[in-house]
Amino acid sequence: MKHSLRHASLLLCLLFIFQIGSAQIHGATSKSFTDVSNTDWFSQDVQTLVGMSAISGYTDGKFRPYNNVTVAEFLKIVMAATDQVLIESRSSSWYSPYVDTAKALGYIDPYYFKDYTRPITRGEICSIIDNILQLDYSNTHLFVQSLNDYTDIDYRFRDSCGDVYMSGIMTGYLDKTIRADALASRAEATTLVIRMLDESRRRVPVLETVAGLTIPLLVSVPNVSESPVSIDGVDIGMNQSQVVSLIGNPSEVLPCQYGYDWWVYPGDYSDFKLIGVKNDKVVSLFSNIQVDTDFGIGIGSSESTLKQAVSVADKGDFFFGVHEGLNIKYYSSSMNSIEAIWATDSTVHSMNNITADTIQTMEKLLLHLINGSRVKNGLSSLKWCPTAHVTAYNHSVDMAINDYFAHTNLRGKKSYDRMMDAGIDGNAYAENIAANLLNAFDAHYGFMHSDGHRVNILKDDLDYVGIGVFNSQTARYQLYVTENFYGVE
C-alpha cells in the first residue's frame, strides 16, 4: 500500500542520505562480540553497522543477534545508518527523536504504529523500507505468486512485502514464505538494513519464460537467517521465541548428550521433527518427514543424487558432510534413498556427556524414531511397555557385563523367553540389539538399514515396545541397546 506521507522534499533528502550511507559502508571499523563468530552469516553486516555507529552491543560484550528488535530500535538503526539529522522532540523518551523524525519523513504511519517499545515484525520492516526507498514495481504480481503466504499477509503490509521481496532485500524462506507476522531478530534487522543501503548485496529474483508462460525464478539462496537447512520454517540460529511462533511449544524437552535440549514434536508422527536448542538458540534439526535445503537434497532423494549435489563421506548406514558450518548426517535406507536428515551447528558436537538423564533421552528418542518410521510406512505407532523396558535393559546390562553380543543369553534364554518370564503374554515377539554406537539416531537408522532389523520395526502385528540402553566404560562396546517388541491379540 502506497502512502500519502511521501513528499517531493523527501526525495532530495534521501539522495543526500544514501550517498553518505554508501560511503560509510566502505569505511566500517571492526568490533568483536563474544557471541558473534566470523563465520556467522550476519557477522560482516554487524561490523558494518557498528562502524557506522548505527548499532551497538551490550555492556557484557555480547551482541545477542537472536534477540528481537523493537520498533524504536529499528528506527534508530535506520536513522543512524542513513545519517539522518534528528528533529527536536518534546518527549523525554530516548526513542522520541527517532520516532518523530520517522513520522515527519513518512517512514512510518502513526495510525499503524502505536507502541514503539514492542518487537517489530518482518512485515512492518518491509513497510518502513518501502517508504524509505519508495519502491514501486509494475510487475510485482508476477513474482509474489510464488510466495505461499502472500495472500495471508496483513493488507497494510502486503504491497510493501511484495516490493521489498522483488527488490531482493528480503529473500523469503526456503518454503517460499515471507512470514510477515514473524518477529524480526537483531541479526535479521542488521542484514535487511545493509541490503536496503547497498544494492550489490540484494538477491533479486528474475522472471523466466517456460512453455510460453512467464514464471518467477526464485534466487537460489536461503532465507535471511542464511541457514542451508530448514524444517517447517525453523532454521539453525533462530531463537526460542521464533520457534514457538512458527510451530508452537514442544510436547516434551529432553536433555541431549551433546549439551543441548531436544524439543520434541511428535504429534501423530505424520510431521515428526526434533529441534535442538542451546542457550535460546536453535543448534540442531532432525526430521524423517520434510527437510528443506538450499542444495536440493531432501527426504527421499537418492544416494546418487546426494553424492552429485554435495561432498559426503559414506559411513555405511549414513552419509556425512559439512556444509556452510553445519555437520549433516543423511541416513539412508535399504532402498538407497535418504530416509532422514540430521543437521547440527558444527561447534556444538565437541562434547558427549552420557549420564542417566541422557541415557533416558536415548531410550525416549528411540521410541519416537521407531514410531516415526512406522507411521511413515502406514503402520500404527507402538505404546511404551515398562515391563518390556526392564527386560530390554537387563539384556543390555547382561551383554555388557558378560562380554557377549547375541539375542540368546548365556543361560540359553531367547528374547521371547525373557519377555514371557517377566509376565508378558503376547502373540508376537521381536528383538533388535545394537552396540558400539554413538547415539539414538545411529542406532535406529542402523536398524532401518538392515533388512532383518527393519522388518522387526515395521511388523504390523506389534503393539508394544520397551527399550533399554546401558553404558559401561569398561565393556567391550561401551554402549548397548536392546529393543523388545511384542503384540497382543
Coordinates of C-alpha atoms in Angstrom, one line a residue:
M1 CA 0.0 0.0 0.0
K2 CA 1.4 3.3 -1.0
H3 CA 1.0 6.2 1.5
S4 CA 0.3 9.8 1.1
L5 CA 3.0 10.7 3.6
R6 CA 5.7 10.9 0.8
H7 CA 6.8 14.3 -0.4
A8 CA 9.0 15.7 -3.1
S9 CA 11.2 17.2 -0.5
L10 CA 11.9 13.8 0.9
L11 CA 13.3 12.7 -2.4
L12 CA 16.0 15.3 -2.3
C13 CA 16.8 14.5 1.3
L14 CA 17.1 10.8 0.5
L15 CA 19.5 11.4 -2.3
F16 CA 21.8 13.1 0.1
I17 CA 21.3 10.4 2.8
F18 CA 22.1 7.4 0.7
Q19 CA 25.2 8.9 -0.8
I20 CA 26.6 9.3 2.7
G21 CA 25.3 5.8 3.8
S22 CA 27.1 4.2 0.8
A23 CA 30.3 5.9 1.6
Q24 CA 30.2 4.9 5.3
I25 CA 29.6 1.2 4.4
H26 CA 33.1 1.0 2.9
G27 CA 34.6 2.7 6.0
A28 CA 33.3 0.4 8.7
T29 CA 35.5 -0.3 11.7
S30 CA 35.7 -3.7 13.5
K31 CA 34.5 -4.7 16.9
S32 CA 34.4 -8.2 18.3
F33 CA 31.4 -9.7 20.2
T34 CA 31.7 -12.8 22.3
D35 CA 28.5 -14.3 20.6
V36 CA 29.3 -13.4 17.0
S37 CA 31.7 -15.6 15.1
N38 CA 33.4 -14.6 11.8
T39 CA 31.5 -17.5 10.2
D40 CA 28.1 -16.2 11.2
W41 CA 26.0 -15.1 8.2
F42 CA 25.4 -11.7 9.7
S43 CA 28.9 -11.1 11.1
Q44 CA 30.1 -8.7 8.4
D45 CA 26.8 -6.8 8.4
V46 CA 27.0 -6.3 12.1
Q47 CA 30.6 -5.0 11.8
T48 CA 29.5 -2.6 9.1
L49 CA 26.7 -1.1 11.1
V50 CA 28.8 -0.9 14.2
G51 CA 31.4 1.0 12.2
M52 CA 28.6 3.4 11.1
S53 CA 27.6 3.8 14.8
A54 CA 24.1 2.6 13.7
I55 CA 24.1 -0.3 16.1
S56 CA 26.0 -1.5 19.2
G57 CA 26.3 -4.4 21.5
Y58 CA 25.7 -4.8 25.2
T59 CA 27.9 -4.0 28.2
D60 CA 28.7 -7.7 28.7
G61 CA 30.4 -7.8 25.3
K62 CA 27.6 -9.6 23.6
F63 CA 25.6 -8.6 20.5
R64 CA 22.7 -11.0 21.2
P65 CA 21.9 -11.4 17.4
Y66 CA 18.8 -13.6 18.0
N67 CA 17.1 -11.2 20.4
N68 CA 14.0 -9.5 19.0
V69 CA 14.5 -5.9 17.8
T70 CA 11.8 -3.3 18.8
V71 CA 10.2 -0.8 16.6
A72 CA 12.1 2.0 18.3
E73 CA 15.4 0.2 18.0
F74 CA 14.9 -0.5 14.3
L75 CA 14.1 3.2 13.6
K76 CA 17.2 4.2 15.5
I77 CA 19.3 1.8 13.3
V78 CA 17.8 3.2 10.1
M79 CA 18.3 6.9 11.2
A80 CA 21.9 6.3 12.1
A81 CA 22.7 4.2 9.1
T82 CA 21.3 6.9 6.8
D83 CA 23.0 9.7 8.7
Q84 CA 19.7 11.4 9.3
V85 CA 19.5 14.7 11.2
L86 CA 17.0 14.2 14.0
I87 CA 14.4 16.8 14.8
E88 CA 13.9 18.0 18.3
S89 CA 11.3 16.2 20.4
R90 CA 9.2 17.4 23.3
S91 CA 9.1 13.9 24.8
S92 CA 11.6 12.6 27.3
S93 CA 11.7 9.1 25.9
W94 CA 15.0 8.1 24.4
Y95 CA 13.4 7.0 21.2
S96 CA 11.2 10.0 20.6
P97 CA 13.6 11.9 18.3
Y98 CA 13.9 8.8 16.1
V99 CA 10.1 8.2 16.0
D100 CA 9.2 11.9 15.4
T101 CA 11.8 12.2 12.6
A102 CA 10.5 8.9 11.0
K103 CA 6.9 10.3 11.2
A104 CA 8.0 13.6 9.6
L105 CA 9.8 11.9 6.8
G106 CA 6.9 9.5 6.1
Y107 CA 8.9 6.4 7.1
I108 CA 6.1 5.2 9.4
D109 CA 2.4 5.8 9.5
P110 CA 1.4 6.8 13.1
Y111 CA -2.0 5.1 12.6
Y112 CA -0.3 1.8 12.2
F113 CA 2.4 2.2 14.9
K114 CA 1.3 3.0 18.4
D115 CA 3.7 1.1 20.7
Y116 CA 7.3 1.7 19.8
T117 CA 8.7 -0.5 22.6
R118 CA 7.3 -3.7 21.3
P119 CA 9.1 -6.1 18.9
I120 CA 8.8 -5.3 15.2
T121 CA 7.6 -7.8 12.7
R122 CA 9.1 -8.6 9.3
G123 CA 6.1 -7.1 7.6
E124 CA 6.5 -3.8 9.4
I125 CA 10.2 -3.7 8.5
C126 CA 9.1 -4.1 4.9
S127 CA 6.7 -1.2 5.1
I128 CA 9.4 1.1 6.6
I129 CA 11.9 0.1 3.9
D130 CA 9.3 0.5 1.2
N131 CA 8.5 4.0 2.4
I132 CA 12.2 5.0 2.6
L133 CA 13.1 3.7 -0.9
Q134 CA 9.7 4.4 -2.4
L135 CA 9.7 1.1 -4.3
D136 CA 7.1 0.8 -7.0
Y137 CA 7.2 -2.1 -9.4
S138 CA 4.7 -2.6 -12.1
N139 CA 5.1 -6.4 -12.3
T140 CA 5.3 -7.3 -8.6
H141 CA 2.3 -9.6 -9.1
L142 CA 4.3 -11.9 -11.3
F143 CA 6.8 -12.5 -8.6
V144 CA 4.7 -12.8 -5.5
Q145 CA 2.6 -15.6 -7.0
S146 CA 5.4 -17.9 -6.0
L147 CA 5.1 -16.9 -2.3
N148 CA 2.9 -19.4 -0.5
D149 CA 1.7 -17.0 2.2
Y150 CA 1.5 -13.7 0.2
T151 CA -2.3 -13.6 0.3
D152 CA -2.3 -14.2 4.1
I153 CA -0.1 -11.1 4.8
D154 CA -1.9 -8.2 6.6
Y155 CA -3.3 -5.9 3.9
R156 CA -1.5 -3.0 5.5
F157 CA 1.9 -4.5 4.7
R158 CA 1.2 -6.8 1.8
D159 CA 2.2 -4.5 -1.1
S160 CA 5.4 -3.4 0.8
C161 CA 6.3 -7.1 1.4
G162 CA 6.0 -7.7 -2.3
D163 CA 8.1 -4.7 -3.3
V164 CA 10.8 -5.4 -0.8
Y165 CA 10.9 -9.1 -1.8
M166 CA 11.1 -8.1 -5.5
S167 CA 13.9 -5.7 -4.8
G168 CA 15.9 -8.5 -3.3
I169 CA 16.2 -7.0 0.1
M170 CA 14.1 -9.7 1.8
T171 CA 14.6 -13.1 0.1
G172 CA 12.0 -15.1 1.9
Y173 CA 12.3 -18.6 3.3
L174 CA 13.1 -22.0 1.8
D175 CA 9.4 -23.0 1.9
K176 CA 8.6 -19.9 -0.2
T177 CA 7.1 -17.8 2.5
I178 CA 7.8 -14.3 3.8
R179 CA 6.3 -14.7 7.3
A180 CA 5.4 -11.1 7.7
D181 CA 3.9 -11.7 11.1
A182 CA 7.2 -13.2 12.5
L183 CA 9.2 -11.1 14.9
A184 CA 12.5 -9.9 13.5
S185 CA 15.8 -10.5 15.3
R186 CA 18.7 -8.1 15.6
A187 CA 20.6 -10.2 13.1
E188 CA 17.8 -10.0 10.5
A189 CA 17.3 -6.3 11.0
T190 CA 21.1 -5.7 10.5
T191 CA 21.2 -7.6 7.2
L192 CA 18.0 -6.0 5.9
V193 CA 19.3 -2.5 6.6
I194 CA 22.6 -3.3 4.8
R195 CA 20.7 -4.6 1.8
M196 CA 18.5 -1.5 1.8
L197 CA 21.6 0.6 1.6
D198 CA 23.8 -1.5 -0.7
E199 CA 22.2 -2.7 -3.9
S200 CA 25.1 -5.1 -4.6
R201 CA 24.0 -7.1 -1.5
R202 CA 20.5 -7.7 -2.7
R203 CA 19.2 -11.1 -4.0
V204 CA 16.9 -10.1 -6.8
P205 CA 14.6 -12.7 -8.3
V206 CA 14.2 -12.9 -12.1
L207 CA 11.5 -14.0 -14.5
E208 CA 11.8 -16.9 -16.9
T209 CA 9.6 -18.0 -19.8
V210 CA 8.8 -21.7 -19.7
A211 CA 6.5 -23.2 -22.3
G212 CA 5.2 -19.8 -23.2
L213 CA 4.4 -18.9 -19.6
T214 CA 6.2 -16.2 -17.6
I215 CA 7.1 -17.5 -14.2
P216 CA 9.2 -16.3 -11.3
L217 CA 12.6 -18.0 -10.9
L218 CA 13.5 -17.7 -7.3
V219 CA 17.0 -16.8 -6.4
S220 CA 18.7 -19.9 -5.1
V221 CA 19.6 -18.6 -1.7
P222 CA 18.4 -19.4 1.8
N223 CA 16.3 -17.0 3.9
V224 CA 17.6 -14.1 5.9
S225 CA 19.0 -16.4 8.5
E226 CA 21.2 -18.0 5.8
S227 CA 20.7 -21.5 7.3
P228 CA 21.1 -24.0 4.5
V229 CA 18.8 -26.5 6.2
S230 CA 15.2 -25.7 7.4
I231 CA 12.4 -27.7 8.9
D232 CA 8.9 -26.2 8.8
G233 CA 10.5 -22.8 8.6
V234 CA 12.7 -23.4 11.6
D235 CA 16.4 -22.6 10.9
I236 CA 19.5 -23.2 12.8
G237 CA 20.3 -19.9 14.5
M238 CA 16.7 -18.9 15.4
N239 CA 15.8 -18.1 18.9
Q240 CA 13.3 -20.0 21.0
S241 CA 10.5 -17.4 20.7
Q242 CA 10.8 -17.6 16.9
V243 CA 10.4 -21.4 17.0
V244 CA 7.4 -21.2 19.2
S245 CA 5.8 -18.6 17.0
L246 CA 6.3 -20.8 14.0
I247 CA 5.5 -24.3 15.3
G248 CA 4.3 -23.9 18.8
N249 CA 5.6 -25.4 22.1
P250 CA 7.1 -28.9 22.1
S251 CA 5.4 -31.9 23.7
E252 CA 8.5 -32.5 25.8
V253 CA 12.1 -31.3 26.2
L254 CA 14.8 -33.9 26.6
P255 CA 18.4 -33.3 27.6
C256 CA 20.8 -34.4 24.9
Q257 CA 24.3 -36.0 25.4
Y258 CA 25.8 -33.2 23.2
G259 CA 25.0 -30.4 25.6
Y260 CA 21.7 -29.1 24.2
D261 CA 18.0 -30.0 24.6
W262 CA 15.8 -31.7 22.1
W263 CA 12.4 -30.1 21.6
V264 CA 10.2 -33.0 20.6
Y265 CA 7.3 -32.5 18.1
P266 CA 5.8 -36.0 17.6
G267 CA 2.1 -35.1 17.0
D268 CA 0.8 -38.2 15.3
Y269 CA 4.2 -38.8 13.7
S270 CA 3.0 -37.7 10.3
D271 CA 5.0 -34.4 10.8
F272 CA 7.7 -35.7 13.2
K273 CA 10.6 -33.4 14.0
L274 CA 13.2 -32.6 16.6
I275 CA 14.6 -29.1 17.3
G276 CA 17.8 -28.9 19.2
V277 CA 18.1 -25.8 21.4
K278 CA 21.1 -24.4 23.4
N279 CA 21.2 -21.1 25.2
D280 CA 18.0 -19.8 23.5
K281 CA 19.4 -20.7 20.0
V282 CA 18.5 -23.5 17.6
V283 CA 21.6 -25.6 17.0
S284 CA 20.3 -28.8 15.6
L285 CA 17.4 -30.1 13.4
F286 CA 16.1 -33.6 12.6
S287 CA 13.2 -35.0 10.6
N288 CA 12.3 -38.1 8.7
I289 CA 9.4 -36.3 7.0
Q290 CA 10.3 -33.0 5.4
V291 CA 13.6 -31.2 5.4
D292 CA 14.3 -28.2 3.1
T293 CA 17.8 -27.5 2.0
D294 CA 19.3 -24.8 -0.3
F295 CA 21.2 -27.5 -2.2
G296 CA 18.2 -29.6 -3.4
I297 CA 18.5 -32.6 -1.2
G298 CA 15.6 -33.8 0.9
I299 CA 13.9 -36.9 2.3
G300 CA 13.5 -39.4 -0.5
S301 CA 16.4 -38.1 -2.5
S302 CA 18.5 -41.0 -4.0
E303 CA 22.0 -41.6 -2.7
S304 CA 23.4 -40.9 -6.2
T305 CA 21.7 -37.5 -6.3
L306 CA 23.1 -36.7 -2.9
K307 CA 26.6 -37.5 -4.0
Q308 CA 26.3 -35.3 -7.0
A309 CA 24.9 -32.4 -5.0
V310 CA 27.3 -32.2 -2.1
S311 CA 30.6 -33.7 -0.9
V312 CA 29.8 -36.5 1.5
A313 CA 31.6 -39.5 3.1
D314 CA 29.9 -42.9 3.0
K315 CA 29.8 -44.2 6.6
G316 CA 27.8 -47.3 5.9
D317 CA 24.4 -46.6 7.4
F318 CA 24.6 -42.9 6.7
F319 CA 26.4 -40.3 4.7
F320 CA 28.2 -37.4 6.4
G321 CA 29.0 -34.0 5.1
V322 CA 30.0 -30.5 6.3
H323 CA 28.1 -27.7 4.6
E324 CA 28.3 -24.0 5.5
G325 CA 29.2 -24.6 9.1
L326 CA 26.8 -27.5 9.6
N327 CA 27.6 -31.1 10.3
I328 CA 24.9 -33.1 8.4
K329 CA 24.1 -36.8 8.6
Y330 CA 22.0 -38.2 5.8
Y331 CA 20.5 -41.5 6.9
S332 CA 19.9 -43.9 4.0
S333 CA 17.5 -46.8 3.8
S334 CA 18.0 -50.3 2.4
M335 CA 16.3 -48.9 -0.7
N336 CA 19.3 -46.5 -1.3
S337 CA 17.4 -43.3 -0.6
I338 CA 17.6 -40.7 2.1
E339 CA 15.3 -41.6 5.0
A340 CA 16.1 -38.8 7.5
I341 CA 18.4 -35.8 7.8
W342 CA 20.1 -34.5 11.0
A343 CA 21.9 -31.2 10.7
T344 CA 23.8 -29.6 13.6
D345 CA 25.9 -26.5 14.2
S346 CA 29.4 -27.8 13.8
T347 CA 30.5 -26.0 17.0
V348 CA 28.3 -28.0 19.4
H349 CA 29.2 -31.6 19.0
S350 CA 32.5 -31.4 20.8
M351 CA 31.1 -33.0 23.9
N352 CA 29.5 -36.4 24.6
N353 CA 28.1 -36.3 28.1
I354 CA 26.5 -39.7 28.7
T355 CA 24.6 -39.6 32.0
A356 CA 21.5 -41.3 33.5
D357 CA 19.4 -38.4 32.1
T358 CA 20.8 -38.6 28.6
I359 CA 20.6 -42.4 28.6
Q360 CA 16.9 -42.0 29.3
T361 CA 16.7 -39.5 26.4
M362 CA 18.2 -42.0 24.1
E363 CA 15.5 -44.5 25.1
K364 CA 12.8 -42.0 24.5
L365 CA 14.2 -40.8 21.2
L366 CA 14.4 -44.4 20.0
L367 CA 10.7 -44.8 20.8
H368 CA 9.9 -41.7 18.8
L369 CA 12.2 -42.8 15.9
I370 CA 10.5 -46.2 15.8
N371 CA 7.0 -44.7 15.7
G372 CA 8.1 -42.1 13.2
S373 CA 9.3 -44.8 10.9
R374 CA 6.2 -46.9 11.5
V375 CA 3.7 -44.1 10.8
K376 CA 5.7 -43.1 7.7
N377 CA 5.2 -46.6 6.4
G378 CA 1.5 -46.7 7.1
L379 CA 1.6 -48.6 10.4
S380 CA 0.3 -47.7 13.8
S381 CA 2.6 -46.3 16.5
L382 CA 3.7 -48.6 19.4
K383 CA 3.0 -48.0 23.1
W384 CA 5.7 -48.0 25.7
C385 CA 5.7 -51.0 28.0
P386 CA 7.6 -50.6 31.3
T387 CA 7.9 -54.4 31.7
A388 CA 9.5 -54.7 28.3
H389 CA 11.8 -51.8 29.1
V390 CA 13.1 -53.8 32.1
T391 CA 13.7 -56.9 30.1
A392 CA 15.4 -54.9 27.4
Y393 CA 17.6 -53.0 29.9
N394 CA 18.5 -56.2 31.7
H395 CA 19.7 -57.8 28.5
S396 CA 21.8 -54.8 27.6
V397 CA 23.4 -54.9 31.0
D398 CA 23.9 -58.7 30.7
M399 CA 25.7 -58.4 27.3
A400 CA 28.0 -55.6 28.6
I401 CA 28.9 -57.3 31.9
N402 CA 29.3 -60.8 30.5
D403 CA 31.0 -59.7 27.3
Y404 CA 28.8 -61.2 24.6
F405 CA 26.5 -59.8 21.9
A406 CA 23.6 -62.1 20.9
H407 CA 19.9 -62.5 21.2
T408 CA 20.3 -65.6 23.3
N409 CA 21.8 -65.0 26.7
L410 CA 24.4 -67.2 28.4
R411 CA 21.6 -69.1 30.1
G412 CA 20.0 -70.1 26.7
K413 CA 17.1 -67.6 27.1
K414 CA 15.9 -66.0 23.8
S415 CA 14.1 -62.7 23.7
Y416 CA 10.6 -64.2 23.9
D417 CA 11.7 -66.4 26.8
R418 CA 12.9 -63.4 28.7
M419 CA 9.7 -61.4 28.0
M420 CA 7.4 -64.3 28.9
D421 CA 9.4 -64.9 32.1
A422 CA 8.7 -61.3 33.0
G423 CA 4.9 -61.9 32.6
I424 CA 4.4 -60.5 29.1
D425 CA 1.8 -62.6 27.3
G426 CA 1.9 -61.8 23.6
N427 CA 1.2 -63.5 20.3
A428 CA 4.2 -62.0 18.5
Y429 CA 7.7 -61.1 19.8
A430 CA 10.7 -59.4 18.2
E431 CA 14.0 -58.0 19.4
N432 CA 16.7 -55.7 18.0
I433 CA 20.1 -55.3 19.6
A434 CA 23.0 -52.9 18.8
A435 CA 26.3 -52.0 20.3
N436 CA 29.4 -49.8 19.6
L437 CA 27.3 -46.8 18.5
L438 CA 27.2 -43.1 19.4
N439 CA 23.6 -42.1 19.7
A440 CA 19.9 -43.0 19.2
F441 CA 19.9 -41.9 15.6
D442 CA 22.8 -44.0 14.5
A443 CA 21.2 -47.0 16.3
H444 CA 17.8 -46.6 14.8
Y445 CA 18.9 -46.0 11.2
G446 CA 21.5 -48.8 11.6
F447 CA 18.5 -51.0 12.3
M448 CA 16.5 -49.5 9.4
H449 CA 19.4 -50.0 7.0
S450 CA 19.4 -53.7 7.9
D451 CA 16.6 -55.8 6.3
G452 CA 16.1 -58.1 9.3
H453 CA 16.0 -55.3 11.9
R454 CA 13.9 -53.1 9.7
V455 CA 11.3 -55.9 9.4
N456 CA 11.1 -56.1 13.2
I457 CA 10.4 -52.3 13.5
L458 CA 7.8 -52.4 10.7
K459 CA 6.0 -55.6 11.7
D460 CA 2.2 -54.9 11.6
D461 CA 1.3 -57.4 14.4
L462 CA 3.2 -55.5 17.1
D463 CA 1.6 -53.2 19.7
Y464 CA 4.2 -52.5 22.4
V465 CA 7.9 -51.9 22.8
G466 CA 10.4 -51.5 25.6
I467 CA 13.9 -50.1 25.1
G468 CA 16.9 -50.4 27.3
V469 CA 20.2 -48.6 26.9
F470 CA 23.2 -49.3 29.1
N471 CA 26.5 -47.5 29.1
S472 CA 29.7 -49.1 30.6
Q473 CA 33.2 -47.6 30.4
T474 CA 34.7 -51.0 30.9
A475 CA 32.6 -53.1 28.5
R476 CA 33.9 -54.1 25.0
Y477 CA 31.4 -51.9 23.2
Q478 CA 30.6 -49.3 25.9
L479 CA 27.0 -48.5 24.7
Y480 CA 24.4 -51.3 24.3
V481 CA 20.9 -51.0 23.0
T482 CA 18.1 -53.6 23.2
E483 CA 14.6 -53.2 21.8
N484 CA 11.9 -55.7 22.9
F485 CA 8.7 -55.7 20.8
Y486 CA 5.5 -57.7 21.3
G487 CA 2.0 -57.9 20.0
V488 CA -1.3 -58.9 21.7
E489 CA -4.4 -60.4 20.3

